[in-house]
Amino acid sequence: MNSVFANLPTTIFDTMSRLAREHQAVNLGQGFPDDPGPLDVRRKAAEAVVDGWNQYPPMMGIPELRQAVASHYKRFQGLDLDPDSEIMVTSGATEALAGALMALIEPGDEVVLFQPMYDAYLPLVRRAGGVPRFVKLKPPHWRFTEADLAAAFSPKTKVVLFNNPLNPAGVVYGREDLELLASFCIRFDAVAVCDEVWEHVMFDGLRHQPLLALPGMRERTVKIGSAGKIFSLTGWKVGFVMAAPHLMKSLSKAHQFITFTTPPNLQAAVAYGLGKDDAYFTGMRANFQASRDRFVAGLGDLGFSVLTSSGSYFVNVDIAPLGESDDAAFCQRLVVDPGVAAIPVSAFYAEDAVTTVVRFCFAKKDATLDAALERLARLKKR
Ligand code: PMP
Ligand code: GLN
């Protein structure tokens, strides 16, 4: 058995969703909306299954989708991407990440990772032979400094894996942070793999800035997006990878032997969706922002110490004021009684974890959020 995977626990997202089902808890753990998602996009997928092409689509993705991705990122992020040589469709951002790490890392290369990090990153880096170098981010601001980067980068750094907006922190990194990171990538000749799956889910008028657009980064950035997050259809697993042709050459070789392709009907529906008018994207953000505000206000009324969330489906609560110091144990109890599933943020650290922060998913109907708040009120009354 390969030692990276042999002893790994089941992912915390699956574990908490299973516990939520077992205990009939309100599931604010794993990040998925409880709304069925945009009907027109789902109809397109259904029509494409019935009337469309259901054999292997092209390895790089159907041309309509690659063109739609190029137009979409031109419209929203001012990027000029060539659909033929700089865009590839993958089966979700997860495949894009796995493929990028396999394609870019040689055994022994160092990879800079920011903790808290999405739980797939570290095993994938290790399996590719990469040696992790961690930057530790801490609440309440989760920001990094020049000294943090200086301690993590070295002449052996090959890749930096950067998630913006950051799951689970809900923080959005802006121009200054990106410039600092870019300066290190350039100085150490590293490639930035940017997990930007949350790029459309940002609040309070914030707009996503891709690292790829910064001076000197066009040739050394792999940008990754996910239709699952853009259309609130997390089960769809349609991802996109954007990179300069010299990087894409290797990335596509990894992709061709991981999944090779992605279901053509979903690709057709995503191509349609990416072209939807601005009102769809504004409305989607406004709905999630309203859910965030409702849940944050409710938590505040109950006296919980809530951290700022500027993006993603998540908001974090500091449990130290409750006298708690073990977020995993706290979440295990919470899911049983009063019956709310959440995610311990320590699961996103490989070492020296922050153990006093718990993540809740607010991408839910008002009734779901209210039911969770009612249960959390019971906890506070004890
Ligand atoms: N990266 C991050 C930061 C995520 O939060 C997620 C899932 N929510 C993914 C990657 C995986 O995306 P996909 O479902 O498209 O594989
Ligand atoms: N990205 C989702 C989250 O952060 C979970 C995805 C998964 O379950 N693999 O909750």
Coordinates of C-alpha atoms and ligand atoms in Angstrom, one line a residue:
M1 CA 0.0 0.0 0.0
N2 CA 1.2 3.5 -0.7
S3 CA 2.2 5.1 2.6
V4 CA 0.6 8.4 1.8
F5 CA -2.9 7.0 1.5
A6 CA -2.7 3.8 3.7
N7 CA -3.1 5.6 7.0
L8 CA -5.2 8.6 6.0
P9 CA -8.4 9.1 7.9
T10 CA -11.7 9.5 5.9
T11 CA -12.1 13.2 4.9
I12 CA -13.7 15.3 7.6
F13 CA -16.4 16.4 5.2
D14 CA -17.6 12.9 4.6
T15 CA -17.2 12.0 8.3
M16 CA -19.3 15.0 9.5
S17 CA -22.0 14.4 6.8
R18 CA -22.3 10.8 7.9
L19 CA -22.6 11.8 11.6
A20 CA -25.2 14.4 10.6
R21 CA -27.3 11.7 9.0
E22 CA -26.9 9.3 11.9
H23 CA -27.9 11.9 14.5
Q24 CA -30.4 13.8 12.4
A25 CA -28.4 16.9 12.9
V26 CA -28.7 20.1 10.9
N27 CA -25.8 19.8 8.5
L28 CA -23.8 22.9 8.4
G29 CA -20.6 20.9 8.0
Q30 CA -19.7 19.9 4.4
G31 CA -20.0 22.9 2.1
F32 CA -23.0 22.6 -0.2
P33 CA -26.1 24.6 -0.7
D34 CA -29.5 23.1 0.1
D35 CA -31.1 24.8 -2.9
P36 CA -31.3 22.7 -6.1
G37 CA -29.4 25.3 -8.2
P38 CA -30.3 27.2 -11.3
L39 CA -33.0 25.4 -13.2
D40 CA -32.0 26.7 -16.7
V41 CA -28.5 25.3 -16.2
R42 CA -29.8 22.0 -15.0
R43 CA -32.2 21.8 -17.9
K44 CA -29.4 22.4 -20.4
A45 CA -27.6 19.4 -18.9
A46 CA -30.7 17.2 -19.1
E47 CA -31.3 18.3 -22.7
A48 CA -27.7 17.6 -23.6
V49 CA -28.0 14.1 -22.3
V50 CA -31.1 13.4 -24.3
D51 CA -30.3 15.2 -27.5
G52 CA -26.6 15.7 -27.4
W53 CA -23.3 13.9 -27.8
N54 CA -22.7 11.2 -25.2
Q55 CA -19.4 9.7 -26.4
Y56 CA -15.9 10.9 -25.5
P57 CA -15.6 14.6 -25.8
P58 CA -12.2 16.1 -26.7
M59 CA -9.5 15.6 -24.1
M60 CA -9.1 19.4 -23.5
G61 CA -12.8 20.0 -23.1
I62 CA -15.5 20.8 -25.6
P63 CA -14.7 23.9 -27.7
E64 CA -17.9 25.7 -26.7
L65 CA -16.9 25.4 -23.0
R66 CA -13.3 26.5 -23.6
Q67 CA -14.5 29.5 -25.5
A68 CA -17.1 30.3 -22.8
V69 CA -14.4 30.1 -20.1
A70 CA -12.2 32.5 -22.1
S71 CA -15.1 35.0 -22.5
H72 CA -16.2 34.6 -18.9
Y73 CA -12.8 35.5 -17.5
K74 CA -12.4 38.3 -20.0
R75 CA -15.7 39.7 -18.8
F76 CA -15.2 39.3 -15.0
Q77 CA -11.5 39.4 -14.5
G78 CA -10.1 41.2 -17.6
L79 CA -8.0 38.1 -18.6
D80 CA -7.0 37.4 -22.2
L81 CA -6.8 33.6 -22.4
D82 CA -6.5 31.6 -25.6
P83 CA -9.2 28.9 -25.6
D84 CA -7.1 26.5 -27.7
S85 CA -3.7 26.6 -25.9
E86 CA -4.4 28.0 -22.4
I87 CA -7.7 26.5 -21.2
M88 CA -8.4 22.9 -20.2
V89 CA -11.6 21.3 -18.7
T90 CA -11.1 18.8 -15.8
S91 CA -13.4 16.7 -13.6
G92 CA -13.6 19.3 -10.9
A93 CA -11.0 21.5 -9.3
T94 CA -9.8 18.4 -7.4
E95 CA -8.6 16.7 -10.6
A96 CA -7.1 20.0 -11.7
L97 CA -5.1 20.2 -8.4
A98 CA -4.0 16.6 -8.6
G99 CA -2.9 16.9 -12.2
A100 CA -1.1 20.2 -11.6
L101 CA 0.9 18.8 -8.7
M102 CA 1.7 15.6 -10.6
A103 CA 2.8 17.6 -13.7
L104 CA 4.8 20.2 -11.9
I105 CA 6.6 18.5 -9.0
E106 CA 9.7 16.3 -9.2
P107 CA 10.4 14.2 -6.1
G108 CA 12.2 16.4 -3.5
D109 CA 10.9 19.7 -4.8
E110 CA 9.5 21.9 -2.1
V111 CA 5.9 23.1 -2.1
V112 CA 4.8 26.1 -0.1
L113 CA 1.4 25.5 1.5
F114 CA -0.7 27.9 3.6
Q115 CA -2.4 26.4 6.7
P116 CA -5.3 26.1 7.1
M117 CA -5.4 24.3 3.8
Y118 CA -8.1 22.4 1.9
D119 CA -7.7 18.8 3.0
A120 CA -6.8 17.3 -0.4
Y121 CA -3.7 19.5 -0.8
L122 CA -1.2 17.8 1.4
P123 CA -1.7 14.1 0.5
L124 CA -1.6 15.1 -3.2
V125 CA 1.6 17.1 -2.7
R126 CA 3.2 14.2 -0.8
R127 CA 2.0 11.6 -3.4
A128 CA 3.7 13.7 -6.1
G129 CA 6.9 13.5 -4.1
G130 CA 6.8 17.1 -3.0
V131 CA 8.2 18.3 0.4
P132 CA 5.7 20.6 2.1
R133 CA 6.9 23.9 3.6
F134 CA 4.1 25.5 5.7
V135 CA 3.0 29.1 6.2
K136 CA 0.8 29.2 9.3
L137 CA -2.2 31.6 9.1
K138 CA -4.0 32.4 12.3
P139 CA -7.4 33.9 13.3
P140 CA -8.8 36.5 13.4
H141 CA -7.2 38.0 10.2
W142 CA -5.5 34.9 8.6
R143 CA -2.9 37.2 6.8
F144 CA 0.7 36.4 5.9
T145 CA 3.7 38.7 6.1
E146 CA 7.0 39.0 4.2
A147 CA 8.8 37.2 7.1
D148 CA 6.3 34.3 6.9
L149 CA 7.1 33.9 3.2
A150 CA 10.8 34.3 3.7
A151 CA 10.8 31.5 6.2
A152 CA 8.9 29.1 3.8
F153 CA 10.5 29.8 0.3
S154 CA 13.9 28.5 -0.6
P155 CA 15.9 27.8 -3.8
K156 CA 14.2 24.4 -3.8
T157 CA 10.7 25.8 -4.0
K158 CA 9.0 24.6 -7.1
V159 CA 5.3 25.3 -6.4
V160 CA 3.2 27.5 -4.1
L161 CA -0.4 26.4 -3.7
F162 CA -2.6 29.3 -2.9
N163 CA -6.3 29.3 -2.2
N164 CA -8.1 32.7 -2.6
P165 CA -10.8 33.2 -1.2
L166 CA -9.5 30.9 1.5
N167 CA -11.6 27.9 2.6
P168 CA -12.1 27.6 5.6
A169 CA -11.2 31.1 6.7
G170 CA -13.5 33.0 4.5
V171 CA -10.8 35.6 3.9
V172 CA -10.2 37.3 0.6
Y173 CA -6.7 38.3 -0.3
G174 CA -6.3 41.6 -2.2
R175 CA -3.8 43.4 -4.2
E176 CA -1.2 44.0 -1.5
D177 CA -1.1 40.3 -0.4
L178 CA -1.0 39.2 -4.0
E179 CA 1.9 41.5 -4.8
L180 CA 3.9 40.2 -1.9
L181 CA 3.3 36.6 -2.9
A182 CA 4.1 37.3 -6.6
S183 CA 7.4 38.9 -5.6
F184 CA 8.4 35.6 -3.9
C185 CA 7.3 33.5 -6.8
I186 CA 9.4 35.6 -9.1
R187 CA 12.4 35.7 -6.9
F188 CA 12.5 32.0 -6.3
D189 CA 11.3 31.0 -9.8
A190 CA 8.3 29.2 -8.5
V191 CA 5.0 28.3 -10.1
A192 CA 1.8 29.4 -8.3
V193 CA -1.0 27.0 -8.4
C194 CA -4.0 29.1 -7.6
D195 CA -7.2 27.4 -6.3
E196 CA -9.8 30.1 -7.1
V197 CA -12.9 28.0 -6.9
W198 CA -14.6 30.6 -4.6
E199 CA -13.8 33.5 -7.0
H200 CA -17.5 34.3 -7.5
V201 CA -18.6 33.8 -4.0
M202 CA -17.5 37.1 -2.4
F203 CA -19.4 39.6 -0.4
D204 CA -19.6 43.3 0.5
G205 CA -18.8 44.5 -3.0
L206 CA -15.4 42.7 -3.1
R207 CA -14.2 41.5 -6.4
H208 CA -11.8 38.7 -7.1
Q209 CA -8.3 39.5 -8.3
P210 CA -6.5 36.6 -10.0
L211 CA -2.8 36.3 -9.2
L212 CA -2.2 35.3 -12.8
A213 CA -3.0 39.0 -13.8
L214 CA -0.1 40.4 -11.7
P215 CA 3.1 41.6 -13.5
G216 CA 5.5 38.7 -14.0
M217 CA 2.9 36.0 -13.1
R218 CA 1.3 35.3 -16.5
E219 CA 4.0 32.7 -17.4
R220 CA 4.2 31.1 -13.9
T221 CA 0.6 30.7 -12.7
V222 CA -1.9 27.9 -13.0
K223 CA -5.4 29.2 -12.3
I224 CA -8.1 26.7 -11.3
G225 CA -11.8 27.3 -11.2
S226 CA -14.9 25.2 -10.5
A227 CA -18.4 25.3 -12.0
G228 CA -19.6 23.5 -8.9
K229 CA -19.1 26.7 -6.9
I230 CA -20.0 29.2 -9.7
F231 CA -23.5 27.5 -10.2
S232 CA -24.0 26.2 -6.6
L233 CA -24.0 22.7 -8.1
T234 CA -21.2 21.1 -6.0
G235 CA -21.8 17.6 -7.3
W236 CA -21.1 18.5 -10.9
K237 CA -17.3 18.3 -10.7
V238 CA -16.6 20.4 -13.8
G239 CA -13.3 22.3 -13.3
F240 CA -11.2 24.5 -15.5
V241 CA -7.4 25.1 -15.6
M242 CA -5.9 28.2 -17.1
A243 CA -2.1 28.4 -17.8
A244 CA 0.4 29.6 -20.3
P245 CA 1.0 27.1 -23.2
H246 CA 4.4 25.9 -21.9
L247 CA 2.8 24.9 -18.6
M248 CA -0.4 23.6 -20.2
K249 CA 1.6 21.2 -22.3
S250 CA 2.5 19.2 -19.1
L251 CA -0.7 19.8 -17.3
S252 CA -2.7 18.2 -20.2
K253 CA -0.4 15.1 -20.1
A254 CA -1.3 14.5 -16.5
H255 CA -5.0 15.1 -17.2
Q256 CA -5.1 12.7 -20.1
F257 CA -4.2 9.8 -17.8
I258 CA -6.2 10.8 -14.8
T259 CA -9.7 11.3 -16.2
F260 CA -9.0 12.2 -19.9
T261 CA -12.5 13.9 -20.1
T262 CA -15.5 15.2 -18.2
P263 CA -19.2 14.3 -19.0
P264 CA -20.1 16.2 -22.2
N265 CA -23.6 17.2 -21.1
L266 CA -22.3 18.9 -18.0
Q267 CA -19.7 20.7 -20.1
A268 CA -22.4 21.9 -22.5
A269 CA -24.5 23.2 -19.5
V270 CA -21.6 24.9 -17.9
A271 CA -20.7 26.6 -21.3
Y272 CA -24.3 28.0 -21.3
G273 CA -24.2 29.0 -17.7
L274 CA -20.9 30.9 -17.9
G275 CA -22.6 33.2 -20.5
K276 CA -25.5 34.1 -18.2
D277 CA -26.0 37.8 -17.7
D278 CA -24.5 39.7 -14.8
A279 CA -27.7 39.6 -12.9
Y280 CA -27.3 35.9 -12.3
F281 CA -23.9 36.4 -10.7
T282 CA -24.9 39.4 -8.7
G283 CA -28.1 37.6 -7.5
M284 CA -26.2 34.5 -6.5
R285 CA -23.8 36.6 -4.4
A286 CA -26.6 38.7 -2.9
N287 CA -28.4 35.5 -1.8
F288 CA -25.4 34.0 -0.1
Q289 CA -24.6 37.3 1.5
A290 CA -28.1 37.5 2.9
S291 CA -27.7 34.0 4.3
R292 CA -24.4 34.9 5.8
D293 CA -25.9 38.0 7.4
R294 CA -28.9 36.1 8.8
F295 CA -26.7 33.4 10.3
V296 CA -24.0 35.8 11.6
A297 CA -26.6 38.0 13.3
G298 CA -28.2 35.0 14.9
L299 CA -24.9 33.7 16.2
G300 CA -24.2 37.3 17.5
D301 CA -27.5 37.4 19.3
L302 CA -26.7 34.1 21.0
G303 CA -23.3 35.6 22.2
F304 CA -21.0 33.6 19.9
S305 CA -17.7 35.1 18.9
V306 CA -18.0 35.2 15.1
L307 CA -15.0 35.8 12.8
T308 CA -15.4 37.9 9.6
S309 CA -16.4 36.1 6.5
S310 CA -15.8 37.9 3.2
G311 CA -16.1 35.0 0.8
S312 CA -17.0 31.2 0.4
Y313 CA -20.0 29.5 2.0
F314 CA -18.4 29.5 5.4
V315 CA -18.2 31.5 8.6
N316 CA -16.0 30.6 11.6
V317 CA -16.7 30.8 15.3
D318 CA -14.1 31.2 18.0
I319 CA -14.9 28.6 20.6
A320 CA -12.2 29.7 23.1
P321 CA -14.6 32.1 24.9
L322 CA -16.9 29.1 25.5
G323 CA -14.0 27.6 27.5
E324 CA -13.4 25.1 24.7
S325 CA -9.9 24.2 23.5
D326 CA -10.5 21.1 21.3
D327 CA -12.5 21.9 18.2
A328 CA -12.7 18.3 17.0
A329 CA -14.2 17.1 20.3
F330 CA -16.5 20.1 20.4
C331 CA -17.8 19.2 16.9
Q332 CA -18.2 15.5 17.8
R333 CA -20.4 16.6 20.8
L334 CA -22.3 19.3 18.8
V335 CA -23.5 16.9 16.1
V336 CA -25.0 14.6 18.7
D337 CA -26.5 17.2 21.0
P338 CA -27.9 19.8 20.3
G339 CA -27.5 18.3 16.7
V340 CA -25.6 20.7 14.5
A341 CA -22.8 19.5 12.2
A342 CA -19.8 21.8 11.8
I343 CA -16.2 21.3 10.7
P344 CA -13.3 21.6 13.2
V345 CA -10.8 24.0 11.5
S346 CA -7.9 22.0 13.0
A347 CA -8.7 19.4 10.2
F348 CA -7.1 22.0 7.8
Y349 CA -3.8 22.0 9.5
A350 CA -1.0 19.3 9.2
E351 CA 1.0 20.6 12.2
D352 CA 0.7 23.1 15.0
A353 CA -3.0 23.4 14.5
V354 CA -5.3 26.1 15.6
T355 CA -7.8 24.1 17.7
T356 CA -10.3 26.8 18.8
V357 CA -12.2 27.6 15.6
V358 CA -15.2 25.9 14.1
R359 CA -16.5 26.3 10.6
F360 CA -20.2 26.6 9.7
C361 CA -21.7 26.5 6.2
F362 CA -24.3 29.2 5.8
A363 CA -25.2 28.4 2.2
K364 CA -28.6 27.1 3.3
K365 CA -32.3 28.1 3.3
D366 CA -33.4 30.5 6.0
A367 CA -35.4 27.6 7.7
T368 CA -32.3 25.5 7.9
L369 CA -30.2 28.3 9.4
D370 CA -33.0 29.1 11.8
A371 CA -33.3 25.5 12.9
A372 CA -29.5 25.4 13.5
L373 CA -29.6 28.6 15.5
E374 CA -32.5 27.3 17.6
R375 CA -30.4 24.2 18.5
L376 CA -27.3 26.4 19.2
A377 CA -29.4 28.5 21.6
R378 CA -29.9 25.3 23.7
L379 CA -26.1 25.0 23.9
K380 CA -25.7 28.5 25.2
K381 CA -28.4 28.1 27.8
R382 CA -26.5 25.2 29.6
Ligands
PMP1 N1 -10.7 23.6 -3.5 C1 -11.3 24.2 -2.5 C2 -10.7 25.3 -1.7 C3 -12.6 23.8 -2.2 O1 -13.3 24.4 -1.3 C4 -13.2 22.8 -3.0 C5 -14.6 22.2 -2.7 N2 -15.4 23.0 -2.0 C6 -12.5 22.2 -4.0 C7 -11.2 22.7 -4.2 C8 -13.0 21.1 -4.9 O2 -13.7 21.6 -6.0 P1 -14.4 20.5 -6.9 O3 -15.6 20.1 -6.3 O4 -14.6 21.3 -8.2 O5 -13.4 19.4 -7.2
GLN2 N1 -15.2 21.8 -0.4 C1 -16.2 21.4 0.5 C2 -16.0 22.0 1.9 O1 -15.1 22.7 2.1 C3 -16.2 19.9 0.7 C4 -15.8 19.1 -0.5 C5 -15.8 17.6 -0.2 O2 -16.6 17.1 0.6 N2 -14.8 17.0 -0.7 O3 -16.9 21.8 2.7

